[in-house]
């Protein structure tokens, strides 16, 4: 989560006595590290599974998982079922969606990714992502593939959407800040801080900063939705 590094940088400027080491690896890795007590604070962008519910959760902001295609793709809207059928392999050609006779190059995140976990929960439901779909290990990599492939489609965090990709409406609802805030756009996930035990004073100081107006302003600048909206 690049925005966590931004939060840590700003926090350490105001609190030079603290050193915060932000590690990557995906939501499952963050949850497991928290379960194993190898980190002070874990991070996740997916909901916890039943076996993980022993952890304490602190929601720090919200994010939209946005379906994106190449800017030259003329399709503006897909139903949730159509998106599901693209990623489960039932729809393989753009002609089935009213465009050209060309294979759909669907791009997904890797297993263990919080973005993928949220997509599976909110879009796929009980159906699996097709094993033949291209997999990338970051939202940035997914975006890069889609920006260079006119026939690609994938999903990324709201904060990464720019003119290099085209955001696709789902069930007629545009994935913009207004529709995410009022919950009309349904593919929404929380970003969560996690702890196994009660937070130590140092960790609590950082969490309090993230939940403060200053911390929330940083998250808003990163294209995320404040918990206070």
Tab-separated table of C-alpha atoms in Angstrom:
chain	number	residue	atom	x	y	z
A	1	UNK	CA	0.000	0.000	0.000
A	2	UNK	CA	2.036	3.012	-1.221
A	3	UNK	CA	-0.190	5.428	0.702
A	4	UNK	CA	0.995	3.856	3.974
A	5	UNK	CA	4.536	4.926	3.113
A	6	UNK	CA	3.247	8.476	2.582
A	7	UNK	CA	1.539	8.402	5.974
A	8	UNK	CA	4.718	7.119	7.615
A	9	UNK	CA	6.880	9.775	5.923
A	10	UNK	CA	4.658	12.640	7.069
A	11	UNK	CA	4.314	11.173	10.554
A	12	UNK	CA	8.093	10.842	10.990
A	13	UNK	CA	8.597	14.462	9.921
A	14	UNK	CA	6.334	15.546	12.770
A	15	UNK	CA	7.678	12.849	15.126
A	16	UNK	CA	11.402	12.356	14.336
A	17	UNK	CA	11.781	10.175	17.421
A	18	UNK	CA	9.800	7.422	15.632
A	19	UNK	CA	11.028	5.042	12.921
A	20	UNK	CA	8.303	3.289	10.919
A	21	UNK	CA	9.289	0.465	8.571
A	22	UNK	CA	6.591	-0.249	5.985
A	23	UNK	CA	6.780	-3.707	4.393
A	24	UNK	CA	4.903	-4.896	1.290
A	25	UNK	CA	3.788	-8.365	0.286
A	26	UNK	CA	-0.001	-8.139	0.048
A	27	UNK	CA	-2.868	-8.330	2.491
A	28	UNK	CA	-2.557	-12.025	3.297
A	29	UNK	CA	1.107	-11.542	4.185
A	30	UNK	CA	0.199	-8.583	6.406
A	31	UNK	CA	-2.531	-10.533	8.154
A	32	UNK	CA	-0.251	-13.528	8.700
A	33	UNK	CA	2.537	-11.334	10.081
A	34	UNK	CA	0.064	-9.833	12.522
A	35	UNK	CA	-1.206	-13.275	13.528
A	36	UNK	CA	2.404	-14.342	14.153
A	37	UNK	CA	3.186	-11.198	16.177
A	38	UNK	CA	6.080	-10.286	13.872
A	39	UNK	CA	4.719	-6.768	13.233
A	40	UNK	CA	3.212	-4.098	15.443
A	41	UNK	CA	0.499	-3.231	12.928
A	42	UNK	CA	-0.757	-5.379	10.072
A	43	UNK	CA	-2.471	-4.003	6.986
A	44	UNK	CA	-5.209	-5.428	4.792
A	45	UNK	CA	-7.368	-4.258	1.914
A	46	UNK	CA	-9.729	-7.205	2.147
A	47	UNK	CA	-12.173	-8.401	4.773
A	48	UNK	CA	-10.855	-10.876	7.316
A	49	UNK	CA	-11.731	-14.548	6.986
A	50	UNK	CA	-13.322	-16.371	9.899
A	51	UNK	CA	-10.017	-17.809	11.159
A	52	UNK	CA	-8.498	-14.304	11.135
A	53	UNK	CA	-11.247	-12.685	13.196
A	54	UNK	CA	-9.093	-12.891	16.339
A	55	UNK	CA	-7.356	-9.733	15.129
A	56	UNK	CA	-8.483	-6.240	16.089
A	57	UNK	CA	-9.551	-4.126	13.103
A	58	UNK	CA	-9.259	-0.368	12.613
A	59	UNK	CA	-10.738	0.944	9.350
A	60	UNK	CA	-8.604	3.877	8.176
A	61	UNK	CA	-10.267	4.689	4.821
A	62	UNK	CA	-12.277	3.260	1.932
A	63	UNK	CA	-11.407	2.516	-1.684
A	64	UNK	CA	-13.227	1.625	-4.867
A	65	UNK	CA	-12.061	-1.374	-6.885
A	66	UNK	CA	-12.392	-0.012	-10.407
A	67	UNK	CA	-12.848	-2.009	-13.614
A	68	UNK	CA	-10.501	-0.472	-16.182
A	69	UNK	CA	-9.829	-0.922	-19.894
A	70	UNK	CA	-7.657	0.733	-22.533
A	71	UNK	CA	-8.735	4.322	-23.388
A	72	UNK	CA	-9.495	3.255	-26.989
A	73	UNK	CA	-12.038	0.664	-25.832
A	74	UNK	CA	-15.505	2.046	-26.745
A	75	UNK	CA	-17.358	0.073	-24.056
A	76	UNK	CA	-18.515	2.373	-21.259
A	77	UNK	CA	-20.590	0.075	-19.055
A	78	UNK	CA	-20.721	-3.593	-18.059
A	79	UNK	CA	-23.078	-5.431	-15.767
A	80	UNK	CA	-21.634	-7.068	-12.686
A	81	UNK	CA	-22.473	-10.438	-14.262
A	82	UNK	CA	-20.585	-9.546	-17.444
A	83	UNK	CA	-17.506	-8.605	-15.412
A	84	UNK	CA	-17.801	-11.873	-13.485
A	85	UNK	CA	-18.131	-13.860	-16.709
A	86	UNK	CA	-15.054	-12.196	-18.209
A	87	UNK	CA	-12.944	-13.211	-15.251
A	88	UNK	CA	-14.370	-16.721	-14.852
A	89	UNK	CA	-13.682	-17.380	-18.535
A	90	UNK	CA	-17.268	-17.609	-19.816
A	91	UNK	CA	-16.885	-14.459	-21.929
A	92	UNK	CA	-13.631	-14.596	-23.889
A	93	UNK	CA	-14.232	-12.353	-26.909
A	94	UNK	CA	-15.060	-8.660	-27.150
A	95	UNK	CA	-17.644	-9.389	-29.886
A	96	UNK	CA	-19.825	-10.978	-27.192
A	97	UNK	CA	-19.957	-7.541	-25.566
A	98	UNK	CA	-20.754	-5.657	-28.777
A	99	UNK	CA	-17.247	-4.746	-29.901
A	100	UNK	CA	-14.610	-6.312	-32.195
A	101	UNK	CA	-13.950	-10.004	-32.852
A	102	UNK	CA	-10.880	-10.113	-30.618
A	103	UNK	CA	-9.866	-12.118	-27.556
A	104	UNK	CA	-10.310	-10.355	-24.212
A	105	UNK	CA	-6.981	-9.980	-22.413
A	106	UNK	CA	-8.190	-10.077	-18.810
A	107	UNK	CA	-5.662	-9.140	-16.115
A	108	UNK	CA	-5.959	-10.051	-12.436
A	109	UNK	CA	-3.925	-9.626	-9.267
A	110	UNK	CA	-2.111	-12.564	-7.696
A	111	UNK	CA	-3.554	-14.817	-5.001
A	112	UNK	CA	-3.016	-13.286	-1.567
A	113	UNK	CA	-3.524	-9.759	-2.894
A	114	UNK	CA	-6.078	-7.725	-0.967
A	115	UNK	CA	-7.330	-6.176	-4.196
A	116	UNK	CA	-7.945	-9.647	-5.606
A	117	UNK	CA	-9.566	-10.776	-2.363
A	118	UNK	CA	-11.998	-7.858	-2.483
A	119	UNK	CA	-12.694	-8.464	-6.184
A	120	UNK	CA	-13.386	-12.142	-5.504
A	121	UNK	CA	-15.721	-11.286	-2.647
A	122	UNK	CA	-17.573	-8.390	-4.284
A	123	UNK	CA	-17.632	-9.471	-7.942
A	124	UNK	CA	-16.881	-13.174	-8.311
A	125	UNK	CA	-18.930	-14.425	-5.363
A	126	UNK	CA	-18.823	-18.222	-5.360
A	127	UNK	CA	-17.136	-18.422	-8.780
A	128	UNK	CA	-13.391	-18.749	-9.356
A	129	UNK	CA	-11.149	-16.529	-11.441
A	130	UNK	CA	-10.096	-18.480	-14.535
A	131	UNK	CA	-6.623	-20.028	-14.231
A	132	UNK	CA	-5.740	-18.882	-17.753
A	133	UNK	CA	-6.043	-15.179	-16.967
A	134	UNK	CA	-2.891	-13.061	-16.870
A	135	UNK	CA	-1.715	-12.304	-13.324
A	136	UNK	CA	0.263	-9.262	-12.156
A	137	UNK	CA	1.754	-8.673	-8.698
A	138	UNK	CA	0.742	-5.039	-8.193
A	139	UNK	CA	-2.025	-2.618	-9.144
A	140	UNK	CA	0.601	-0.568	-10.951
A	141	UNK	CA	1.577	-3.550	-13.110
A	142	UNK	CA	-2.078	-4.260	-13.941
A	143	UNK	CA	-2.501	-0.631	-14.968
A	144	UNK	CA	0.659	-0.734	-17.116
A	145	UNK	CA	-0.556	-3.794	-19.031
A	146	UNK	CA	-3.974	-2.257	-19.673
A	147	UNK	CA	-2.510	1.098	-20.725
A	148	UNK	CA	-0.501	-0.634	-23.480
A	149	UNK	CA	-3.013	-3.288	-24.638
A	150	UNK	CA	-6.183	-2.050	-26.423
A	151	UNK	CA	-7.920	-5.376	-25.717
A	152	UNK	CA	-7.099	-5.675	-22.014
A	153	UNK	CA	-9.381	-5.305	-19.007
A	154	UNK	CA	-8.581	-5.491	-15.307
A	155	UNK	CA	-9.264	-3.999	-11.905
A	156	UNK	CA	-7.247	-1.529	-9.830
A	157	UNK	CA	-7.579	0.828	-6.889
A	158	UNK	CA	-9.495	4.075	-7.432
A	159	UNK	CA	-6.431	6.140	-6.548
A	160	UNK	CA	-4.494	4.750	-9.534
A	161	UNK	CA	-7.090	5.588	-12.192
A	162	UNK	CA	-5.880	8.296	-14.578
A	163	UNK	CA	-5.944	9.151	-18.291
A	164	UNK	CA	-3.804	6.111	-19.162
A	165	UNK	CA	-6.761	3.798	-18.505
A	166	UNK	CA	-10.532	4.045	-18.869
A	167	UNK	CA	-12.826	3.445	-15.898
A	168	UNK	CA	-15.823	1.256	-16.779
A	169	UNK	CA	-19.222	1.817	-15.166
A	170	UNK	CA	-20.801	-1.202	-13.472
A	171	UNK	CA	-24.562	-1.707	-13.780
A	172	UNK	CA	-24.854	1.859	-15.055
A	173	UNK	CA	-23.092	3.417	-12.057
A	174	UNK	CA	-19.965	5.458	-12.750
A	175	UNK	CA	-17.059	4.671	-10.396
A	176	UNK	CA	-16.494	8.230	-9.209
A	177	UNK	CA	-15.945	9.657	-5.731
A	178	UNK	CA	-19.570	10.749	-5.336
A	179	UNK	CA	-20.985	7.316	-6.175
A	180	UNK	CA	-18.449	5.561	-3.972
A	181	UNK	CA	-19.177	7.864	-1.031
A	182	UNK	CA	-22.941	7.374	-1.296
A	183	UNK	CA	-22.495	3.596	-1.831
A	184	UNK	CA	-24.247	3.580	-5.224
A	185	UNK	CA	-21.099	2.032	-6.672
A	186	UNK	CA	-20.992	-1.369	-5.018
A	187	UNK	CA	-17.401	-2.546	-5.515
A	188	UNK	CA	-16.014	-0.855	-2.399
A	189	UNK	CA	-13.508	-2.129	0.154
A	190	UNK	CA	-12.073	-0.855	3.427
A	191	UNK	CA	-8.385	-0.401	4.150
A	192	UNK	CA	-7.717	-1.821	7.592
A	193	UNK	CA	-4.998	-1.641	10.227
A	194	UNK	CA	-4.755	-4.802	12.342
A	195	UNK	CA	-3.355	-5.743	15.715
A	196	UNK	CA	-3.346	-8.999	17.636
A	197	UNK	CA	-2.924	-7.443	21.053
A	198	UNK	CA	-3.797	-4.043	22.437
A	199	UNK	CA	-1.750	-1.410	20.604
A	200	UNK	CA	1.443	-0.295	22.296
A	201	UNK	CA	1.729	3.432	22.952
A	202	UNK	CA	4.063	4.055	19.977
A	203	UNK	CA	1.766	2.201	17.574
A	204	UNK	CA	-1.299	3.961	18.959
A	205	UNK	CA	0.340	7.348	18.370
A	206	UNK	CA	0.770	6.498	14.674
A	207	UNK	CA	-2.770	5.111	14.333
A	208	UNK	CA	-4.185	8.228	16.003
A	209	UNK	CA	-2.288	10.325	13.446
A	210	UNK	CA	-3.728	8.311	10.543
A	211	UNK	CA	-7.247	8.795	11.921
A	212	UNK	CA	-6.695	12.523	12.492
A	213	UNK	CA	-7.664	15.232	10.009
A	214	UNK	CA	-4.026	15.513	8.877
A	215	UNK	CA	-3.772	11.790	8.219
A	216	UNK	CA	-7.108	11.640	6.433
A	217	UNK	CA	-6.097	14.568	4.194
A	218	UNK	CA	-3.096	12.531	3.013
A	219	UNK	CA	-5.356	9.592	2.197
A	220	UNK	CA	-7.759	11.856	0.301
A	221	UNK	CA	-4.839	13.212	-1.772
A	222	UNK	CA	-4.020	9.590	-2.643
A	223	UNK	CA	-7.517	9.202	-4.119
A	224	UNK	CA	-9.021	7.333	-1.171
A	225	UNK	CA	-12.226	7.990	0.776
A	226	UNK	CA	-11.986	9.364	4.309
A	227	UNK	CA	-13.709	7.453	7.104
A	228	UNK	CA	-15.426	10.748	7.954
A	229	UNK	CA	-17.145	11.172	4.559
